[in-house]
Short mmCIF file of C-alpha atoms in Angstrom, two decimals:
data_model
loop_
_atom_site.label_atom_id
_atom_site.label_comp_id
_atom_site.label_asym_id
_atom_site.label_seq_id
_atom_site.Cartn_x
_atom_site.Cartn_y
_atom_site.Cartn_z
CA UNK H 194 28.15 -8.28 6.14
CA UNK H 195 28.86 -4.56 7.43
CA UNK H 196 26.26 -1.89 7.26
CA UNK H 197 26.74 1.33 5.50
CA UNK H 198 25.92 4.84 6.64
CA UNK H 199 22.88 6.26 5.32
CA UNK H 200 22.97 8.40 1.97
CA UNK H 201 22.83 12.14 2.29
CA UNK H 202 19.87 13.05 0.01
CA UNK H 203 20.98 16.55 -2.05
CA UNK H 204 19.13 20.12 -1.01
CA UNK H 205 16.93 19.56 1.97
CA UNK H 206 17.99 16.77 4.26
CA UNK H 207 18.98 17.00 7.76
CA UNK H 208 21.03 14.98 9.83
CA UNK H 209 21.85 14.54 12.96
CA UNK H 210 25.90 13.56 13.53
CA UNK H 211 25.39 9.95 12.96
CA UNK H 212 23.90 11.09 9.53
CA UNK H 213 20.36 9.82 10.60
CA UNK H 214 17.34 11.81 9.85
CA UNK H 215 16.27 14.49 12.39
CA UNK H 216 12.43 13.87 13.53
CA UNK H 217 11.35 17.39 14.59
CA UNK H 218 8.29 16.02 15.89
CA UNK H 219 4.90 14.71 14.89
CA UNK H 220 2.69 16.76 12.20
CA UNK H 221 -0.57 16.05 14.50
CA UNK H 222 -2.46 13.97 12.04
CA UNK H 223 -2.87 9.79 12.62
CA UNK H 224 -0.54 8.05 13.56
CA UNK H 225 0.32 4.02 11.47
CA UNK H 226 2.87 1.85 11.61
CA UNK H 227 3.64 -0.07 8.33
CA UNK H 228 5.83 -3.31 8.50
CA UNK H 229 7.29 -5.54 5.51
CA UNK H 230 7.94 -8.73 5.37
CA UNK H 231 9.81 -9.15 2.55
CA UNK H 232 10.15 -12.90 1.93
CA UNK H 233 8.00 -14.54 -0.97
CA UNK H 234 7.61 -18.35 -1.50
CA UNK H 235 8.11 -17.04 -5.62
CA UNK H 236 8.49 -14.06 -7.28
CA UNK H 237 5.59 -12.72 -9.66
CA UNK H 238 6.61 -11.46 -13.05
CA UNK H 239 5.37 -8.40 -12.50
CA UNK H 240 6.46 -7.51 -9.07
CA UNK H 241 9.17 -5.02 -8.77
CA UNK H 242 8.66 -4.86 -4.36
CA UNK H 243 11.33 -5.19 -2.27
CA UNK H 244 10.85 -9.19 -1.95
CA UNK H 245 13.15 -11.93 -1.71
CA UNK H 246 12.95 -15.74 -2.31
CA UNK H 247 14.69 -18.46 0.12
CA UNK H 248 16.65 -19.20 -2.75
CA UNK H 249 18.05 -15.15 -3.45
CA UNK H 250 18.88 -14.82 0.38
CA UNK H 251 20.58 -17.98 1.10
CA UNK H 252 21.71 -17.68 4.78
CA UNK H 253 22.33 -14.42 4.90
CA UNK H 254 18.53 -13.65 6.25
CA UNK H 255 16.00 -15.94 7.82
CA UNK H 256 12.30 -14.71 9.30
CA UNK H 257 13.91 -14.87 12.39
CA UNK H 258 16.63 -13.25 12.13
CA UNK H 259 14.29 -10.64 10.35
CA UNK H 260 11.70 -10.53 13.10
CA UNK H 261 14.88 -9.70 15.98
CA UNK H 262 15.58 -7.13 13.75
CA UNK H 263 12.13 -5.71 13.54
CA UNK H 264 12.06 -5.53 17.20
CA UNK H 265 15.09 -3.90 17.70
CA UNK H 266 13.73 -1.20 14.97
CA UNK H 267 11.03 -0.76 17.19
CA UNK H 268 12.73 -0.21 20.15
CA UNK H 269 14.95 2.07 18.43
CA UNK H 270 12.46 4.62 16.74
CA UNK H 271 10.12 4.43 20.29
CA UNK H 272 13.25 6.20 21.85
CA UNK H 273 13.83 8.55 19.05
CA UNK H 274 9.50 9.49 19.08
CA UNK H 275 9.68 9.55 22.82
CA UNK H 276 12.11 12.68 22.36
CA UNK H 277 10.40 14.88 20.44
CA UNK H 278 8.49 17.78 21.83
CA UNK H 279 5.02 15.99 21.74
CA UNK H 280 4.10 13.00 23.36
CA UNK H 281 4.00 10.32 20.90
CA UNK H 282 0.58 9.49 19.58
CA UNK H 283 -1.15 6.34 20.30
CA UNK H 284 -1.00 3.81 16.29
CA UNK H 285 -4.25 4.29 15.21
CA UNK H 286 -3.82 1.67 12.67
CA UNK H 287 -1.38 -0.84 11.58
CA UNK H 288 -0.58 -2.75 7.93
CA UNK H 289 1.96 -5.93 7.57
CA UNK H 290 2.53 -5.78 3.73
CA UNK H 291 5.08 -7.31 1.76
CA UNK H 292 5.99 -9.63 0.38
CA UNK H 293 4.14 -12.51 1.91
CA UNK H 294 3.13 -12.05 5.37
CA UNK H 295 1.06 -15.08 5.64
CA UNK H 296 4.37 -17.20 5.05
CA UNK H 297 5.09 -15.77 8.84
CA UNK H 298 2.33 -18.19 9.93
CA UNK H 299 -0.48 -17.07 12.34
CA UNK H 300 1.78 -17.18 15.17
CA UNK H 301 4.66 -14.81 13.58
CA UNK H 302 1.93 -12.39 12.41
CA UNK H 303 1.13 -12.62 16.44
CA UNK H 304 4.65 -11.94 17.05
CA UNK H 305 4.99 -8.79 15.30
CA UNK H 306 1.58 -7.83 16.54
CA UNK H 307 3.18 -8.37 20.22
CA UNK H 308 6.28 -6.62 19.21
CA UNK H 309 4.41 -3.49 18.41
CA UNK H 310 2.64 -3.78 21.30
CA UNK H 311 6.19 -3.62 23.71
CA UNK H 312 6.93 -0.11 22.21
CA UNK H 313 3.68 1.31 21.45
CA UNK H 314 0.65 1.87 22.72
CA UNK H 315 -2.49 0.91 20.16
CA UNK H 316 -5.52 3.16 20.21
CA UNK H 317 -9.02 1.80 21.13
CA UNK H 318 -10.40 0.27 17.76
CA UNK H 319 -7.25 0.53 15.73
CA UNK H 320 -7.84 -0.78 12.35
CA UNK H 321 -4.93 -3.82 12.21
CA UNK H 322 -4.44 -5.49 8.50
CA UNK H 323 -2.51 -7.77 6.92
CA UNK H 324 -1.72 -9.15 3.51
CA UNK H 325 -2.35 -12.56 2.85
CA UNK H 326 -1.37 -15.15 -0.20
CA UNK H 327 -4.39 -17.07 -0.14
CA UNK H 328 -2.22 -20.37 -0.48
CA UNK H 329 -0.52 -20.02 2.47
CA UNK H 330 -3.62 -19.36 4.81
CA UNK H 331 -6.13 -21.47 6.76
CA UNK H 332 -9.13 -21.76 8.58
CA UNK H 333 -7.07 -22.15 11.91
CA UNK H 334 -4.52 -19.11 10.47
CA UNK H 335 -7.20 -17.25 10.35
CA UNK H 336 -8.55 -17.43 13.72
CA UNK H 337 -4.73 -17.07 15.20
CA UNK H 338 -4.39 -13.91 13.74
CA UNK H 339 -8.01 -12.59 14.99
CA UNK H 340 -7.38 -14.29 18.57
CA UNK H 341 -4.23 -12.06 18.34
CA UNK H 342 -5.95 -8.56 17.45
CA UNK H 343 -5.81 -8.43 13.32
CA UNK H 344 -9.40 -6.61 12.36
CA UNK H 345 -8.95 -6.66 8.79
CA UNK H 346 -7.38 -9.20 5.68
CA UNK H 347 -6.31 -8.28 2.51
CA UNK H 348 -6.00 -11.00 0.18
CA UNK H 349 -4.37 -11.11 -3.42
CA UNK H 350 -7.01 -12.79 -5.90
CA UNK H 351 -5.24 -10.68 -8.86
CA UNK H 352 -8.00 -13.03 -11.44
CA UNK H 353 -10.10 -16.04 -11.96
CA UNK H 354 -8.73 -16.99 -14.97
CA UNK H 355 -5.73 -19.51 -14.75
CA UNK H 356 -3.95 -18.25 -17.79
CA UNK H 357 -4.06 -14.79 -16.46
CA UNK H 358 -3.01 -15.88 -13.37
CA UNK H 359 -0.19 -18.18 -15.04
CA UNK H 360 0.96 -14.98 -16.82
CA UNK H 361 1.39 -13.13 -13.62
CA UNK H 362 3.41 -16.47 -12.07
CA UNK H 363 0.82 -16.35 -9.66
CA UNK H 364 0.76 -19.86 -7.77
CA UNK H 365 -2.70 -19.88 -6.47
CA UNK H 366 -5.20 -21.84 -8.20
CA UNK H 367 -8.18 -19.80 -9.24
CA UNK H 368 -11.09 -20.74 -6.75
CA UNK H 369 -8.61 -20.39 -3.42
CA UNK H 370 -8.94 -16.44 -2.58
CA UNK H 371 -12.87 -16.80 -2.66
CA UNK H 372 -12.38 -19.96 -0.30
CA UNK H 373 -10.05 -18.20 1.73
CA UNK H 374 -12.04 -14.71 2.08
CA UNK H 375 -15.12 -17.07 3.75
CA UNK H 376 -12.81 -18.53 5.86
CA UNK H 377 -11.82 -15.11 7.28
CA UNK H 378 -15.19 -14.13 7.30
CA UNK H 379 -15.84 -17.23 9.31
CA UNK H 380 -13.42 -16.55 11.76
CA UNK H 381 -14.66 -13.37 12.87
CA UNK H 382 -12.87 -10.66 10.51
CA UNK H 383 -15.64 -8.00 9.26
CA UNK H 384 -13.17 -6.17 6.76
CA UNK H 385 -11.68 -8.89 4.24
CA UNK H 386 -10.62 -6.87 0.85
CA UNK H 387 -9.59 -8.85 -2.58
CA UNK H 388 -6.84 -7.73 -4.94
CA UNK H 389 -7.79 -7.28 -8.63
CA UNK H 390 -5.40 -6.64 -11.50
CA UNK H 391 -6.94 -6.01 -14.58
CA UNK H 392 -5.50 -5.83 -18.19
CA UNK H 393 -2.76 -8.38 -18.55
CA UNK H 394 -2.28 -9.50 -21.87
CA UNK H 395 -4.59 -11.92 -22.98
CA UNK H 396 -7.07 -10.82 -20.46
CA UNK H 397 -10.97 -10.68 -22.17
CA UNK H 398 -13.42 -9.08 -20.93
CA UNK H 399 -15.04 -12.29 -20.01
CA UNK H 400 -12.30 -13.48 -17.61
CA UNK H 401 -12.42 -10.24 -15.91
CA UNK H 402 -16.43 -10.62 -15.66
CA UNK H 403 -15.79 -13.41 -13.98
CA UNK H 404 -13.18 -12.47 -11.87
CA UNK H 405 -15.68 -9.94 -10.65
CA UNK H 406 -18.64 -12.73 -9.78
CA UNK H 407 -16.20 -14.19 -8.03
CA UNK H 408 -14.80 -11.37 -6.04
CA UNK H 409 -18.76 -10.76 -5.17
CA UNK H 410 -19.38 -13.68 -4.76
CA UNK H 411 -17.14 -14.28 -1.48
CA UNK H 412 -18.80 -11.24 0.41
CA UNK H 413 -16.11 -9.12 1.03
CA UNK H 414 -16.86 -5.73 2.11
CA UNK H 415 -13.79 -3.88 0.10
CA UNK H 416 -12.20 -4.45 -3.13
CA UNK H 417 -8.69 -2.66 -4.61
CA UNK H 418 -8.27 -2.88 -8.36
CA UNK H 419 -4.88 -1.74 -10.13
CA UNK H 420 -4.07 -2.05 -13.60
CA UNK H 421 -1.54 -3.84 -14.73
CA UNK H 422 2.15 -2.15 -14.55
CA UNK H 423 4.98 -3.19 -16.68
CA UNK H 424 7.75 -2.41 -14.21
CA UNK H 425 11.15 -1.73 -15.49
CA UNK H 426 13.64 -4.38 -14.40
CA UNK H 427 10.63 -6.83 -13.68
CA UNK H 428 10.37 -10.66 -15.60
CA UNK H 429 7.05 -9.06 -16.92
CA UNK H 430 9.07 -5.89 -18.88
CA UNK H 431 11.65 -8.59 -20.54
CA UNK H 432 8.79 -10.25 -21.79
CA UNK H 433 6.85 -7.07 -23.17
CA UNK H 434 10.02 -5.84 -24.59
CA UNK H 435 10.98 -9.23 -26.45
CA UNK H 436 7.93 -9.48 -28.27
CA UNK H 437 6.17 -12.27 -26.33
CA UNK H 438 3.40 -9.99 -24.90
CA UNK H 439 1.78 -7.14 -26.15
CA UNK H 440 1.82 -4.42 -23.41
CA UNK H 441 -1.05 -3.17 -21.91
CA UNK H 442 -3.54 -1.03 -23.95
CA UNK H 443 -4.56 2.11 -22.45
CA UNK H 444 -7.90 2.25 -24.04
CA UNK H 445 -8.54 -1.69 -22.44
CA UNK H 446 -7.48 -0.86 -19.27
CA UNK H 447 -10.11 2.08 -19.18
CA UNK H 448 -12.66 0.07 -20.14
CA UNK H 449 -12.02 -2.43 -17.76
CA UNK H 450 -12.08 0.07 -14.76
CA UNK H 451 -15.61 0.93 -16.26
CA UNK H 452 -16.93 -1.93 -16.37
CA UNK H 453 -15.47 -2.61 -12.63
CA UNK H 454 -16.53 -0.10 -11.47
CA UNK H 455 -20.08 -0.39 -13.15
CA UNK H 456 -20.24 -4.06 -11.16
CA UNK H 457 -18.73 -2.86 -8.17
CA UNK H 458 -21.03 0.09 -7.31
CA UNK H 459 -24.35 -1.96 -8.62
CA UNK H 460 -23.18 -4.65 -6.12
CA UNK H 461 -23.32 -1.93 -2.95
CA UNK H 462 -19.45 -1.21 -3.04
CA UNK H 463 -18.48 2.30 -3.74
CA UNK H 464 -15.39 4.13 -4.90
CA UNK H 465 -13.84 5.90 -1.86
CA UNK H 466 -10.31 6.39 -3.82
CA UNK H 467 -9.31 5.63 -7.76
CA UNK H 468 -8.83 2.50 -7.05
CA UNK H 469 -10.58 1.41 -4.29
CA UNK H 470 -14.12 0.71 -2.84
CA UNK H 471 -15.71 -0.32 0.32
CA UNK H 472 -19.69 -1.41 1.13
CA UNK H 473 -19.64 0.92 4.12
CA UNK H 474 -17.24 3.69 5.60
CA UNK H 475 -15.84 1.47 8.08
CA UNK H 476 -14.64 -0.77 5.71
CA UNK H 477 -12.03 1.45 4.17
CA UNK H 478 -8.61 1.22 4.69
CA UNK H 479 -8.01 3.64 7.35
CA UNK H 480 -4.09 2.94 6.73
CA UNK H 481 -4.14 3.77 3.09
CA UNK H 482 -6.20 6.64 3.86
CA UNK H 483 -3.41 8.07 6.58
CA UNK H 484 -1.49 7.96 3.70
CA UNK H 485 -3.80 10.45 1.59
CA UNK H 486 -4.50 12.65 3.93
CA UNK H 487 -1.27 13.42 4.96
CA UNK H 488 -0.86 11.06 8.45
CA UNK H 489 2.58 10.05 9.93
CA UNK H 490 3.84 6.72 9.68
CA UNK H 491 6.73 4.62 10.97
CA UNK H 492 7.59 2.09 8.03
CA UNK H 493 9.57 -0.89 9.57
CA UNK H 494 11.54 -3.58 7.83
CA UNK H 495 13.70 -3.85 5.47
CA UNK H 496 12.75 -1.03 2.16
CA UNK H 497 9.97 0.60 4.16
CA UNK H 498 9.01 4.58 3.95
CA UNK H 499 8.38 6.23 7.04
CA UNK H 500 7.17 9.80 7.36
CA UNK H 501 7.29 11.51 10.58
CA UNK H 502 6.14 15.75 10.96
CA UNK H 503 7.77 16.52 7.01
CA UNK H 504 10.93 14.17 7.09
CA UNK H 505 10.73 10.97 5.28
CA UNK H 506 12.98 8.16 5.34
CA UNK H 507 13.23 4.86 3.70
CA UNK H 508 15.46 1.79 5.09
CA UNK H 509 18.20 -0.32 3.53
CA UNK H 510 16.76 -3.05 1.66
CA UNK H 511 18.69 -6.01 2.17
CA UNK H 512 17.23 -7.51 4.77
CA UNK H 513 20.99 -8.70 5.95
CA UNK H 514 22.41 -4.97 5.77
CA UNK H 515 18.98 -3.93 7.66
CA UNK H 516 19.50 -6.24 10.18
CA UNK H 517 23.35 -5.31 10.79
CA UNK H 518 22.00 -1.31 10.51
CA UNK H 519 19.31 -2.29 13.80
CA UNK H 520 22.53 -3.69 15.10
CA UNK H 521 24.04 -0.48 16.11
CA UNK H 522 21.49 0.59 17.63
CA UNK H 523 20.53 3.47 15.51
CA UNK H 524 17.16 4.03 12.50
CA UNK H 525 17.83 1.64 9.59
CA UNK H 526 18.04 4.75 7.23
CA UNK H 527 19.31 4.39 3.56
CA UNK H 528 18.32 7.73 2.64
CA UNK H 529 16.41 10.98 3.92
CA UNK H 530 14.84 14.59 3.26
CA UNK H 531 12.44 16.70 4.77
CA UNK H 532 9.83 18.04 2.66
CA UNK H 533 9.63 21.84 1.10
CA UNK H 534 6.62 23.70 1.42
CA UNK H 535 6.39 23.28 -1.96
CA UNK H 536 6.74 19.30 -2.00
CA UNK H 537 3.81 19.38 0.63
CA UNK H 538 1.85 21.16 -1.64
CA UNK H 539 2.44 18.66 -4.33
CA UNK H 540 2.00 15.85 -2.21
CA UNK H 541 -1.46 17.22 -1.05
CA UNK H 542 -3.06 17.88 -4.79
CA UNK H 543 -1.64 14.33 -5.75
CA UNK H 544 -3.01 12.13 -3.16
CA UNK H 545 -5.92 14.24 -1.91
CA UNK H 546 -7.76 14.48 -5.34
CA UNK H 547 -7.82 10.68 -6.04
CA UNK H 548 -10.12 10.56 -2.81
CA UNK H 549 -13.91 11.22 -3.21
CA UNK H 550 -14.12 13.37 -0.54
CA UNK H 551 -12.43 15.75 -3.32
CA UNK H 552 -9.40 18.21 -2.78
CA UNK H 553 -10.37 21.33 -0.83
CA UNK H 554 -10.43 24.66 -2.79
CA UNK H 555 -8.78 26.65 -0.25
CA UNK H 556 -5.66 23.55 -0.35
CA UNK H 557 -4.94 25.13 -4.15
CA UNK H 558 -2.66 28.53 -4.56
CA UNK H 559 -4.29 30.85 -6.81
CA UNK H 560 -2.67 28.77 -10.05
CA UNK H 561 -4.24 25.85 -9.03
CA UNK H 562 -7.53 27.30 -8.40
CA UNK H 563 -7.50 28.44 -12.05
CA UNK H 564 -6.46 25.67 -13.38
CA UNK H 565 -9.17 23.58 -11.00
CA UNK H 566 -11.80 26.00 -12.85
CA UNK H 567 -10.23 24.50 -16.02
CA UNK H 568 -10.44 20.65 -15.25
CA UNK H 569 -14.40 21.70 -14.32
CA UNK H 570 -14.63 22.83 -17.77
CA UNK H 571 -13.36 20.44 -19.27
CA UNK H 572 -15.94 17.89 -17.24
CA UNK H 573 -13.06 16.06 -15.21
CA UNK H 574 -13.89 17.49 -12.06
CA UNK H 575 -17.08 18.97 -10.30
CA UNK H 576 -17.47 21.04 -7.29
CA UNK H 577 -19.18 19.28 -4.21
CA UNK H 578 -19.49 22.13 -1.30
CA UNK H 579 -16.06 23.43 -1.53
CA UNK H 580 -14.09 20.71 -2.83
CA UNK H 581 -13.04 19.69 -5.99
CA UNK H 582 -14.44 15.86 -6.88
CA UNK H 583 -13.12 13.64 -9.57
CA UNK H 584 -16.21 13.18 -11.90
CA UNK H 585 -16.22 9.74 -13.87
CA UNK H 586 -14.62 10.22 -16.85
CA UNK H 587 -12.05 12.44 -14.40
CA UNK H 588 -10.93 9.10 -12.68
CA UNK H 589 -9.85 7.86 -15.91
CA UNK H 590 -7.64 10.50 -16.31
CA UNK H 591 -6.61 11.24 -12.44
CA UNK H 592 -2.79 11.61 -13.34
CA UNK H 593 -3.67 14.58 -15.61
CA UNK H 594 -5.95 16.21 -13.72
CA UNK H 595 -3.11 16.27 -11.06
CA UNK H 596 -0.36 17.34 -13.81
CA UNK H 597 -2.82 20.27 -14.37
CA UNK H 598 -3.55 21.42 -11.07
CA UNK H 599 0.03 21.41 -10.94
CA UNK H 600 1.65 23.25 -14.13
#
């Protein structure tokens, strides 16, 4: 299969003469690396990631074939960083998403781990996480993948319930996530998080009660909890749209994050970001918070982001066509653009306000500040110091505190 040339994106994008991004050089904030893996044993109704199934790629992409092109990616973007103007920052944390990572086996997630390793240099105490199905993991996976350097393990529980679970196409059986955060735990990994999704149909509030003992019940030190999505395109949205589930209920799904929240902060874990909590600072996700505050980020693998000094870029997503891209020796890039002063700006009030540390006042032009004195009044927000923090009933209703701050 032959590779295509990266898309021009309209207005703001520049290229070099290949048509690849131009990286003017790093914005001075942390430094990540993000990689995907994007094979899954099954797909999940509700997923709409850039996954694939043995069956969808045939033998047109193997993890092997994958993890030679992740390498090569590696190699290629450490030459392009090397160039800039400033020296290129040591990874202060790393995330292997996906997709399934765990399907690479303890000694692939060592592999990439290694790989990383050849072209980078990893700061002292880098925070290094992946995601995990809890079926494919193990005791002995889990102590391969702390022998190798991994400090932290995200696992998707999603529910308790079985027919929640069954809804989702979720293979695991209830019990294994709990089972498999104490075996991380056991093998030496202080920071184990567990997925939640809350508010698929048929949900009560008893199965999510007890998806919650559950979750606290394993001793993780950080939990995530989304709401369920119905995702154009996704087996989940055909579903909803024929009639044979009712979609989610916006009044439910607030009243879940209450009541999770309620558990979650009575239990010693506290909200850090919307939809996320932690028992201690150093259990956050300092990945996920690069992203909020603004970090850079190489994204590697097939579909991933990266965002280096104002220019983003996101790869093909085949993972034959990104493989044959790596090929020529040049970034995977299916598209580009480098960010306006005004996208920054955007970009800033949306992620930044979702965090509790709050969105500094002096961040908002003199629109925004009104409008912040508005979303005060109106008991969304509250001012701690000089920065503008996301009261309770504001959480429920992040998105349009962010669509005012913005209008």
């Amino acid at each position: 299969m032959t590779s295509t040339a990266p898309e021009r994106t309209s207005g703001n994008a520049a290229a070099d003469d290949a048509g690849l991004p131009v990286l003017r050089d790093f914005g001075g904030g942390a430094f990540g690396i993000y990689v995907h893996v994007p094979f899954c044993a099954t797909r999940c109704g509700y997923c709409d990631f850039n996954t694939y199934t043995a069956g969808e790629l045939g033998s047109s992409s193997s993890p092997e074939s994958w993890f030679e092109a992740l390498r090569g990616e590696f190699a290629t973007a450490a030459a392009q960083f090397d160039a800039l103007p400033s020296a290129t920052p040591a990874v202060e944390t790393v995330f292997v998403g996906g997709g399934t990572p765990s399907l690479l086996g303890g000694d692939g997630l060592a592999g990439v781990l290694d790989a990383i390793r050849e072209n980078f240099t990893l700061a002292p105490g880098a925070e290094v996480t992946t995601e995990s199905n809890p079926e494919s993991t193990s005791p002995e996976f889990f102590e391969r993948i702390r022998a190798a350097g991994y400090t932290r393990v995200s696992l998707g529980m999603q529910s308790a319930a079985q027919h929640v679970l069954k809804i989702l196409d979720r293979t695991h059986t209830p019990g294994r996530a709990v089972a498999a955060a104490r075996e991380a735990r056991e093998a030496g990994f202080e920071h184990v998080n567990l997925d939640l999704i809350y508010g698929t149909p048929g949900e009560t509030d008893a199965d999510l009660d007890a998806s919650l003992d559950a979750v606290l019940s394993a001793g993780v030190d950080h939990v995530s909890a989304y709401s369920l999505i119905v995702e154009d395109g996704t087996a989940l949205a055909r579903r909803v749209r024929r009639g044979e589930l009712p979609a989610p209920d916006d009044d439910v799904l607030a009243a879940r994050y209450e009541r999770i929240d309620s558990r979650l902060e009575a239990a010693g874990l506290h909200w850090y970001e919307v939809s996320n909590w932690a028992a201690s600072d150093a259990g956050r996700c300092r990945h996920n918070l690069g992203y909020w505050d603004g970090g850079d980020w190489l994204g590697a693998g097939p579909g991933a982001h990266s965002h280096v000094g104002g220019t983003r870029w996101w790869n093909v997503k085949h993972p034959a066509r990104y493989a044959d891209r790596v090929a020529t020796g040049v970034l995977p890039a299916a598209g580009w653009e480098s960010l306006t002063a005004e996208e920054r700006y955007t970009e800033r009030v949306m992620l930044t306000v979702r965090l509790r540390t709050g969105l500094p006042l002096e961040d908002l032009d003199p629109a925004g500040r009104r409008a912040a004195d508005r979303v005060i009044a109106d008991g969304l927000a509250e001012l701690t110091g000089d920065r503008l923090v996301l009261t309770d009933r504001g959480r429920l209703l992040a998105d349009g505190v962010v669509r005012d701050l913005l209008s």
